[in-house]
PDB file of C-alpha atoms in Angstrom:
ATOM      1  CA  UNK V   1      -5.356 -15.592   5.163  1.00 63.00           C
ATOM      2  CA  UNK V   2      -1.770 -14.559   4.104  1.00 69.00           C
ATOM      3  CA  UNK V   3       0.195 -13.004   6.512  1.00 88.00           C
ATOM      4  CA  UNK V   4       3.446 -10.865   6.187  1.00 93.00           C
ATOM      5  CA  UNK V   5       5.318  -9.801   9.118  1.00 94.00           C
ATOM      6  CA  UNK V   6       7.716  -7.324   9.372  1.00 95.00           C
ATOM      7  CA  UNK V   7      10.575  -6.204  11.981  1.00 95.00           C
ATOM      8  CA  UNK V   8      11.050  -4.034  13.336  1.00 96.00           C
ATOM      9  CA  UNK V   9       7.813  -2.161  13.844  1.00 95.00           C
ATOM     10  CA  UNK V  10      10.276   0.833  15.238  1.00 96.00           C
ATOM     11  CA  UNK V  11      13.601   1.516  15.212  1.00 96.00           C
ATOM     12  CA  UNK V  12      15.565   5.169  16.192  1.00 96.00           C
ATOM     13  CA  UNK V  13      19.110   5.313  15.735  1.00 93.00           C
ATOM     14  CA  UNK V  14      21.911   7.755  15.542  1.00 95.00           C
ATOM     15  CA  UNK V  15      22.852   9.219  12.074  1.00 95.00           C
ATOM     16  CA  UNK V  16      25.107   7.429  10.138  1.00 95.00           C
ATOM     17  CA  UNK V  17      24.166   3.697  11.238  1.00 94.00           C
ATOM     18  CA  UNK V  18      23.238   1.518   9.098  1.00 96.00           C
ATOM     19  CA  UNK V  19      19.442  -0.279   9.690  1.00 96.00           C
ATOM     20  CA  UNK V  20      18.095  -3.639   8.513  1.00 97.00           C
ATOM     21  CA  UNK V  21      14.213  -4.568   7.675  1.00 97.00           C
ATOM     22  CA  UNK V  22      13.051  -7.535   7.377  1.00 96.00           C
ATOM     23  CA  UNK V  23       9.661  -8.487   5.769  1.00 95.00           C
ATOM     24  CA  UNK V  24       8.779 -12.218   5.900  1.00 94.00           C
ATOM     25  CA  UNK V  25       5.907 -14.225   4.306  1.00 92.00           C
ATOM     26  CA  UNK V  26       4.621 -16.505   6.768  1.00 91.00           C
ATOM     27  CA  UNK V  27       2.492 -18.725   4.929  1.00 86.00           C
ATOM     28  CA  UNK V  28       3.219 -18.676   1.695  1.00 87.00           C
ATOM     29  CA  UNK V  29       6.059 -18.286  -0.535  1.00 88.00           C
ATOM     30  CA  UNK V  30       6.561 -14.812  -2.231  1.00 87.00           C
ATOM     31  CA  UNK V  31       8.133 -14.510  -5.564  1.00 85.00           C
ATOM     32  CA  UNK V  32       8.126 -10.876  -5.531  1.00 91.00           C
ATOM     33  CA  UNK V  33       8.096  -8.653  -2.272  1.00 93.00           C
ATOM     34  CA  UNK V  34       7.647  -4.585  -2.888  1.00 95.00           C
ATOM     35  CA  UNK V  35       8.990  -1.923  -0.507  1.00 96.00           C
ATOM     36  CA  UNK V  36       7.125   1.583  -0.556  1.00 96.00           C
ATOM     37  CA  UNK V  37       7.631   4.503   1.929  1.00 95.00           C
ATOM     38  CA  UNK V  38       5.161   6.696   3.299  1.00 91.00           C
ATOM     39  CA  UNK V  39       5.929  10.255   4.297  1.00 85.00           C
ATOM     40  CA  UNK V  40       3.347  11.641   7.085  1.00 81.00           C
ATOM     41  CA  UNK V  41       0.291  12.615   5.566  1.00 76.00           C
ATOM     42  CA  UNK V  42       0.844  10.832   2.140  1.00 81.00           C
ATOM     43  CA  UNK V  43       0.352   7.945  -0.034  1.00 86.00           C
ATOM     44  CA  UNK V  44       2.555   4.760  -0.523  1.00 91.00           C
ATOM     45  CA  UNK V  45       5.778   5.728  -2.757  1.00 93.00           C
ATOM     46  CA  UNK V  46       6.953   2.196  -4.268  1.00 93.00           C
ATOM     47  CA  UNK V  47      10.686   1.996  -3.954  1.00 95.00           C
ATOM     48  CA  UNK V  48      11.527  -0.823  -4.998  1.00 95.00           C
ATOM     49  CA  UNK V  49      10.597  -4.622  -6.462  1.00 93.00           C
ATOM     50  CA  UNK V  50      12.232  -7.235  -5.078  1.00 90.00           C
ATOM     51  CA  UNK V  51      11.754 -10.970  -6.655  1.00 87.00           C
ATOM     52  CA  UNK V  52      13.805 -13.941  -4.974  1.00 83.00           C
ATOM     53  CA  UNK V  53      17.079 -14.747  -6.900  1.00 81.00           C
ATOM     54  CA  UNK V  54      17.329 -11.834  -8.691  1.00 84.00           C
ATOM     55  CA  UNK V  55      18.559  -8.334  -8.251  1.00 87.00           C
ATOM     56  CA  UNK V  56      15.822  -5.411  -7.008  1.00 91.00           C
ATOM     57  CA  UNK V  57      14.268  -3.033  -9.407  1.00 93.00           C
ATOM     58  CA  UNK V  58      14.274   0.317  -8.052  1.00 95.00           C
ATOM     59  CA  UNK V  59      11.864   3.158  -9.212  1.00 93.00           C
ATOM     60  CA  UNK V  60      13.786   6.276 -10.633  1.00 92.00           C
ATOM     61  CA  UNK V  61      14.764   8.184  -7.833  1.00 93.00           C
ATOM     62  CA  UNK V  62      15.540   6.076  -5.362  1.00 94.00           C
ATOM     63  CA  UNK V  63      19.379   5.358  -4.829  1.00 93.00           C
ATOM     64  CA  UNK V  64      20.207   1.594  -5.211  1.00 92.00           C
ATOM     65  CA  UNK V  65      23.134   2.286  -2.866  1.00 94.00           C
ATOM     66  CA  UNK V  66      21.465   3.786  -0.277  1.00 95.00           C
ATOM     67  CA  UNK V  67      18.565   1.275  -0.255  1.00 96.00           C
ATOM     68  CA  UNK V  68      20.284  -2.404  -0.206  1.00 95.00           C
ATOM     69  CA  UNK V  69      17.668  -4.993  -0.700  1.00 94.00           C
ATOM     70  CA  UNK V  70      18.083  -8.873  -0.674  1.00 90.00           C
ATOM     71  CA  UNK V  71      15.306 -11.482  -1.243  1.00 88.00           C
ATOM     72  CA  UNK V  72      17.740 -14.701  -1.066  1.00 81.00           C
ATOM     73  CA  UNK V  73      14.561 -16.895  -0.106  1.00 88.00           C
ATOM     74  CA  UNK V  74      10.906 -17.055  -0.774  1.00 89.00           C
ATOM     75  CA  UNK V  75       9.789 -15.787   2.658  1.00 91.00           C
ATOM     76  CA  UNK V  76      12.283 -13.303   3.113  1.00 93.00           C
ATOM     77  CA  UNK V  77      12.886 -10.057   2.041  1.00 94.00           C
ATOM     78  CA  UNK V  78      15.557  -7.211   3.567  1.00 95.00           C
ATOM     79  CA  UNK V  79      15.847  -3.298   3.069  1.00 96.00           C
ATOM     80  CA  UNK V  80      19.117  -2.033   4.774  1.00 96.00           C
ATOM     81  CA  UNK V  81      19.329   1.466   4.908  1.00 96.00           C
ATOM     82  CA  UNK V  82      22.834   1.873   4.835  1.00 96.00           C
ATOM     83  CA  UNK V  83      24.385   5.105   6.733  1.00 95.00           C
ATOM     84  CA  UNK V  84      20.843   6.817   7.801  1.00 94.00           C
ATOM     85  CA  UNK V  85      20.617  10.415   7.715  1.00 94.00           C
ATOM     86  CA  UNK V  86      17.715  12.277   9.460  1.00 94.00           C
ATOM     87  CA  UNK V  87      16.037  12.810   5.491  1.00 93.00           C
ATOM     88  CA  UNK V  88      15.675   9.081   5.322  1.00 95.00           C
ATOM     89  CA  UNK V  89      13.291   8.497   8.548  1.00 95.00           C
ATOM     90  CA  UNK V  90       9.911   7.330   7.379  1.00 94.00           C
ATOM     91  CA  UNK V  91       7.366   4.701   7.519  1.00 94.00           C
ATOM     92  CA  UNK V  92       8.376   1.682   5.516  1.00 96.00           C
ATOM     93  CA  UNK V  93       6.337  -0.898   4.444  1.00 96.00           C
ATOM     94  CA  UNK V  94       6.649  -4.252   2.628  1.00 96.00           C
ATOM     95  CA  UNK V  95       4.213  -6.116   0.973  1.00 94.00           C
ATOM     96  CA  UNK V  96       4.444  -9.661  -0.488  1.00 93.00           C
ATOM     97  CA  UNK V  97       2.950 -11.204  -3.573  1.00 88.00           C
ATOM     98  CA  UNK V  98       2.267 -15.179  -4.337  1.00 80.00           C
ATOM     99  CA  UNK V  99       2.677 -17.450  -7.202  1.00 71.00           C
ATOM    100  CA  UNK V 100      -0.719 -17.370  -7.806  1.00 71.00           C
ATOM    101  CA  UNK V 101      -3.233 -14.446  -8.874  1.00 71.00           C
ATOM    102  CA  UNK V 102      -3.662 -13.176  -5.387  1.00 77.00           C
ATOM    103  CA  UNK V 103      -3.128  -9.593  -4.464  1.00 83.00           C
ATOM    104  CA  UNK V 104      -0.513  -8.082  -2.773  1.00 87.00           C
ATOM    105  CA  UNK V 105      -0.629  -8.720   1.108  1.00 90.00           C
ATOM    106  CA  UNK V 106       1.239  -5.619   3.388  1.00 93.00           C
ATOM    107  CA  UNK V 107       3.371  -5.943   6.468  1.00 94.00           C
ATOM    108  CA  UNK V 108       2.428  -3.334   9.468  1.00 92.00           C
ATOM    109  CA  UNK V 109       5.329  -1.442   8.470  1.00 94.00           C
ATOM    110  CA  UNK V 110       8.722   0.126  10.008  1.00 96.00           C
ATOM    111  CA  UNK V 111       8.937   3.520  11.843  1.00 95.00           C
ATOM    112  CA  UNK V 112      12.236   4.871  11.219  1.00 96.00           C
ATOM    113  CA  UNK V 113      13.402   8.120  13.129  1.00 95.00           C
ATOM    114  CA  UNK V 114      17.115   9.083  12.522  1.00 94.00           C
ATOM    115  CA  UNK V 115      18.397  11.637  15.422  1.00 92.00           C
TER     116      UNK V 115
ATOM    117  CA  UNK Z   1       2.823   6.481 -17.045  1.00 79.00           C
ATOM    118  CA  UNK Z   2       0.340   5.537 -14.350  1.00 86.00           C
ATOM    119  CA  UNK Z   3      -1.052   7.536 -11.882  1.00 92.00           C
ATOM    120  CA  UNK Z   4      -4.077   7.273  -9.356  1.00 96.00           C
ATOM    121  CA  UNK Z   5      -5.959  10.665  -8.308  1.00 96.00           C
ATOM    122  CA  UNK Z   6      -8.454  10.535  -5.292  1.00 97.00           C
ATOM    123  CA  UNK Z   7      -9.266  14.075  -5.466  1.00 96.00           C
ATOM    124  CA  UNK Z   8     -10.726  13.994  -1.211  1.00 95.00           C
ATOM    125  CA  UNK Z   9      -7.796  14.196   1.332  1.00 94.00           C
ATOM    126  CA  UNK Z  10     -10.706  14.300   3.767  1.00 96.00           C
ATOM    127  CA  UNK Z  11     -14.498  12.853   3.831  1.00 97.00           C
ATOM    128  CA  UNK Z  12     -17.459  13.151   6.510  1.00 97.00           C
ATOM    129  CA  UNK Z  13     -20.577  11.984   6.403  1.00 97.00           C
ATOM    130  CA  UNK Z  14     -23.024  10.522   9.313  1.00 97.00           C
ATOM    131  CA  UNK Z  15     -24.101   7.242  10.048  1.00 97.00           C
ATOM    132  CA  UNK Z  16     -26.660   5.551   7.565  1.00 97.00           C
ATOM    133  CA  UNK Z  17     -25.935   8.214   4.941  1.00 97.00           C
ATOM    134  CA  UNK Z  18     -24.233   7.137   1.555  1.00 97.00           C
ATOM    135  CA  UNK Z  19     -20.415   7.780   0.986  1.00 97.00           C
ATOM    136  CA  UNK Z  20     -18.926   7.699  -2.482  1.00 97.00           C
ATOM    137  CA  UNK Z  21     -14.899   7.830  -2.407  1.00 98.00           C
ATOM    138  CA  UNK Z  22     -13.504   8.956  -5.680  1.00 98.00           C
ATOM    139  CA  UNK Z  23     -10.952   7.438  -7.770  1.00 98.00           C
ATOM    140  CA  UNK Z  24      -9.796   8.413 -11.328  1.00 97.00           C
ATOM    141  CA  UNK Z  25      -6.557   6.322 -13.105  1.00 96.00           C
ATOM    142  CA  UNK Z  26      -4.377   7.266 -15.667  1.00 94.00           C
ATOM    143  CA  UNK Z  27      -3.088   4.137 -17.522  1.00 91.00           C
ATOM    144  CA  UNK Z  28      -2.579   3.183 -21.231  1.00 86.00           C
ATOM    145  CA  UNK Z  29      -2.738  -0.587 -20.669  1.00 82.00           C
ATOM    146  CA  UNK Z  30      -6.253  -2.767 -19.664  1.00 85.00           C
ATOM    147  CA  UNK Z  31      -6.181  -1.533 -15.886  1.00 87.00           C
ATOM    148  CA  UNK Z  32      -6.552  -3.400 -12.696  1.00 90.00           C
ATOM    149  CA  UNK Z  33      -7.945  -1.300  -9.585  1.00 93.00           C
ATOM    150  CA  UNK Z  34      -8.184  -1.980  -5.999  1.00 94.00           C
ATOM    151  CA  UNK Z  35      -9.085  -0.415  -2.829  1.00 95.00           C
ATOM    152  CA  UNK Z  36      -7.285  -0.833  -0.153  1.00 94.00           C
ATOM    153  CA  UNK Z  37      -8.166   0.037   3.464  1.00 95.00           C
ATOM    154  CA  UNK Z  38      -6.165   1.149   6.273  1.00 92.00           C
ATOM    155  CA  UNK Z  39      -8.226   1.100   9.710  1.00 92.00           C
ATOM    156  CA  UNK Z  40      -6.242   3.080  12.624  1.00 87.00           C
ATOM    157  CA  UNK Z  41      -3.207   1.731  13.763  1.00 81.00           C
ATOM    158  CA  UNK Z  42      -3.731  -1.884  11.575  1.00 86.00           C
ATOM    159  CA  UNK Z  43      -2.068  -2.719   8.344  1.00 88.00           C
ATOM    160  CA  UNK Z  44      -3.082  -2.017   4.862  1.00 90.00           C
ATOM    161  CA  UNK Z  45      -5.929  -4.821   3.647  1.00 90.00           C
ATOM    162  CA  UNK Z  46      -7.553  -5.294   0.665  1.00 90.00           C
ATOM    163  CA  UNK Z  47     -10.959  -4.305   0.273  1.00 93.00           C
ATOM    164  CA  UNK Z  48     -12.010  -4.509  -3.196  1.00 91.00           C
ATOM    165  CA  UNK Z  49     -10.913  -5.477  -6.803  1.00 89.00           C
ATOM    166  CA  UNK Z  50     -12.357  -4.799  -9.611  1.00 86.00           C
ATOM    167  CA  UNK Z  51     -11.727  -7.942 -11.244  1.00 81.00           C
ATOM    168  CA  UNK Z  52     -13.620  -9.893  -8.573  1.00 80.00           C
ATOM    169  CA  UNK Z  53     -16.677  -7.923  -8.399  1.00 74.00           C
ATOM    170  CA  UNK Z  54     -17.464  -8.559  -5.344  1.00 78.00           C
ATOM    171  CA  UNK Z  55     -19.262  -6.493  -2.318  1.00 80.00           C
ATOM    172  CA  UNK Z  56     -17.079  -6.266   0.939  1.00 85.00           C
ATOM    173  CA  UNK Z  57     -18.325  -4.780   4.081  1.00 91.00           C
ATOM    174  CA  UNK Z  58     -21.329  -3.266   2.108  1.00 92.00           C
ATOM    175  CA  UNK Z  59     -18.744  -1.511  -0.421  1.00 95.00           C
ATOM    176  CA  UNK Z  60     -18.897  -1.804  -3.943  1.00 94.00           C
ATOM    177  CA  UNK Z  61     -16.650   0.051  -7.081  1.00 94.00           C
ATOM    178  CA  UNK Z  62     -17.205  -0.259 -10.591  1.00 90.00           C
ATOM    179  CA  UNK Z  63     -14.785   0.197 -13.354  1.00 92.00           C
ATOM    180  CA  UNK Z  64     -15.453   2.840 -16.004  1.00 92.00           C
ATOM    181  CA  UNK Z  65     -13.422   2.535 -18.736  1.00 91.00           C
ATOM    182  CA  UNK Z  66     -14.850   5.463 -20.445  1.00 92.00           C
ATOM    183  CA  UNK Z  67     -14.885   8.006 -17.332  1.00 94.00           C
ATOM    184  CA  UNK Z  68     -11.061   6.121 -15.947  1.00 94.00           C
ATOM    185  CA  UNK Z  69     -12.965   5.828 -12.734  1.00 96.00           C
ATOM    186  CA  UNK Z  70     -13.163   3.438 -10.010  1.00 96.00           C
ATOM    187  CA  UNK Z  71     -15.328   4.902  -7.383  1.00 97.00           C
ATOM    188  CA  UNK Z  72     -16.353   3.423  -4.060  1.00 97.00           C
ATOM    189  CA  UNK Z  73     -19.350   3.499  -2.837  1.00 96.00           C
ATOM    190  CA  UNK Z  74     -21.634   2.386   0.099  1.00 96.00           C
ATOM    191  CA  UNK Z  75     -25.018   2.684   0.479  1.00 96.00           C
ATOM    192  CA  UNK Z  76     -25.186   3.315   4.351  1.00 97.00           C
ATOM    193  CA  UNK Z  77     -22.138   4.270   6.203  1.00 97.00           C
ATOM    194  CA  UNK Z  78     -21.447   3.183   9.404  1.00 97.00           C
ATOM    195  CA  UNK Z  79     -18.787   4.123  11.907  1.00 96.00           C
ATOM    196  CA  UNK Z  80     -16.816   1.012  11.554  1.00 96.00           C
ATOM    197  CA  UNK Z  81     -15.980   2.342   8.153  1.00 97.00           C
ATOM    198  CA  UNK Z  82     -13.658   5.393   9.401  1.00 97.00           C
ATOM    199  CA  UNK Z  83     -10.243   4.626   8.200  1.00 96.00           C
ATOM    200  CA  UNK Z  84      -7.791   6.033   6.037  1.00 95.00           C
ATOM    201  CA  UNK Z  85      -9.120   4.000   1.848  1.00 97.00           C
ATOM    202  CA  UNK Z  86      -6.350   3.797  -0.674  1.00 96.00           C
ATOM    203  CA  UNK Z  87      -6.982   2.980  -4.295  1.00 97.00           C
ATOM    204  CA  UNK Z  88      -4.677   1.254  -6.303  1.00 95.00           C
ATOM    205  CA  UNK Z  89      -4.010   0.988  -9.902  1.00 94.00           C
ATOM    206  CA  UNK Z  90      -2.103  -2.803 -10.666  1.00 90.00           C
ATOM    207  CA  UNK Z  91       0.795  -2.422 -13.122  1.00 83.00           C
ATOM    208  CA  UNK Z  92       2.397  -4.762 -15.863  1.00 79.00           C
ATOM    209  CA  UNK Z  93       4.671  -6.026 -13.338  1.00 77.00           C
ATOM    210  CA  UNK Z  94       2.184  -6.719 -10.602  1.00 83.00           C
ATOM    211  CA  UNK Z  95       3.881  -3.278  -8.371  1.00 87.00           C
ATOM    212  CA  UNK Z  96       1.187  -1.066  -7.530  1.00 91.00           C
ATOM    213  CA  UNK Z  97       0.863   2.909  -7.748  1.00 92.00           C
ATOM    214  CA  UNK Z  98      -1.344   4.314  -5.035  1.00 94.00           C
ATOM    215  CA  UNK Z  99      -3.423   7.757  -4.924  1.00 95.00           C
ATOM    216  CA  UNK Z 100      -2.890  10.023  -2.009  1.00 94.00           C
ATOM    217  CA  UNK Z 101      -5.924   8.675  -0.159  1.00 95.00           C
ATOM    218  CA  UNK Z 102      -9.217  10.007   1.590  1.00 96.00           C
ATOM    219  CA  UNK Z 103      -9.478   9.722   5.539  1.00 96.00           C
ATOM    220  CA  UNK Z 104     -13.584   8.526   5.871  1.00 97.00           C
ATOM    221  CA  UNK Z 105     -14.756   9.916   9.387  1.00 97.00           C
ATOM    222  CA  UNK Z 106     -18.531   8.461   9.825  1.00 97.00           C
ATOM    223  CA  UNK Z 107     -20.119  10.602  12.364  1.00 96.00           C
ATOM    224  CA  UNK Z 108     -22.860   9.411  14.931  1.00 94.00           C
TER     225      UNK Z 108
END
């Protein structure tokens, strides 16, 4: 079946430092890749739609700055959290969708802790 | 604007009895639902869609239209089934909005 990796699987890092996801398609090439984040004890929030060659779509609320996504090829996707404060650790997961009418498949997602 | 309510944060029942996992939409397009299931420390999977009718793992869900319901059921649960089951409601774009989720514990 499809398979979508992501990396890291953890990451902690001072505040103020910028940190890079990546979420890859291995066999198969995503148009469109989502990013959600889960706060302990609660469902998927989508942040953001990224589709290859084109620039994200971000659900209200969440700050296009803060949140830098790229999807410059059909297996990759990356969200850079760009200067990390302790609010913004969470679990963050990617999931990637195919040309065809499959459903979306979900990476194992990205612990973030900001000390 | 959509939005997915599973009204159970939590759910027991024991082995071999039935389990029914509720799931009411809000959508004012033709709606596409899924359940997704999340077993301990694995990745989110797909476990159902409504489009596609099927029966996974002994679970089925049917779309009501008229009750904007998409429950999942099964028969007789086993413990294999404890996990954390998401359902989903499919948007224009293809994103998905979740619901808050129920955490199944099966006892023995």
């Amino acid at each position: 079946g499809a398979v979508v990796s992501q990396h890291p699987s953890r990451v902690i890092c001072k505040s103020g430092t910028s940190v890079k996801i990546e979420c890859r398609s291995l066999d198969f090439q995503a148009t469109t890749m989502f990013w959600y984040r889960q706060f302990p004890k609660q469902s998927l929030m989508l942040m953001a739609t990224s589709n290859e060659g084109s620039k994200a779509t971000y659900e209200q609320g969440v700050e296009k700055d803060k949140f830098l996504i790229n999807h410059a090829s059909l297996t990759l996707s990356t969200l850079t959290v760009t200067s990390a404060h302790p609010e913004d650790s969470s679990f963050y997961i990617c999931s990637a969708l195919g040309q065809d009418n499959q459903p979306q498949h979900f990476g194992d997602g990205t612990r973030l802790s900001i000390l | 604007a959509q939005r997915v309510t599973q009204p159970e944060k939590l759910l027991s029942v024991f082995k071999g009895a039935p389990v029914e996992l509720k799931c009411n939409y809000s959508y004012s397009g033709s709606p596409e639902l899924f359940w997704y299931v999340q077993y301990s420390r694995q990745r989110l999977q797909l476990l159902l869609r409504h489009i596609s009718r099927e029966s996974i793992k002994g679970f089925t869900a049917d779309l009501n239209k008229g009750e904007t319901s998409f429950h999942l059921k099964k028969p007789f649960a086993q413990e294999e089934d404890s996990a954390m089951y998401y359902c989903a409601l499919g948007g224009s774009a293809r994103q998905l909005t979740f619901g808050s989720g129920t955490q199944l514990t099966v006892l023995p």
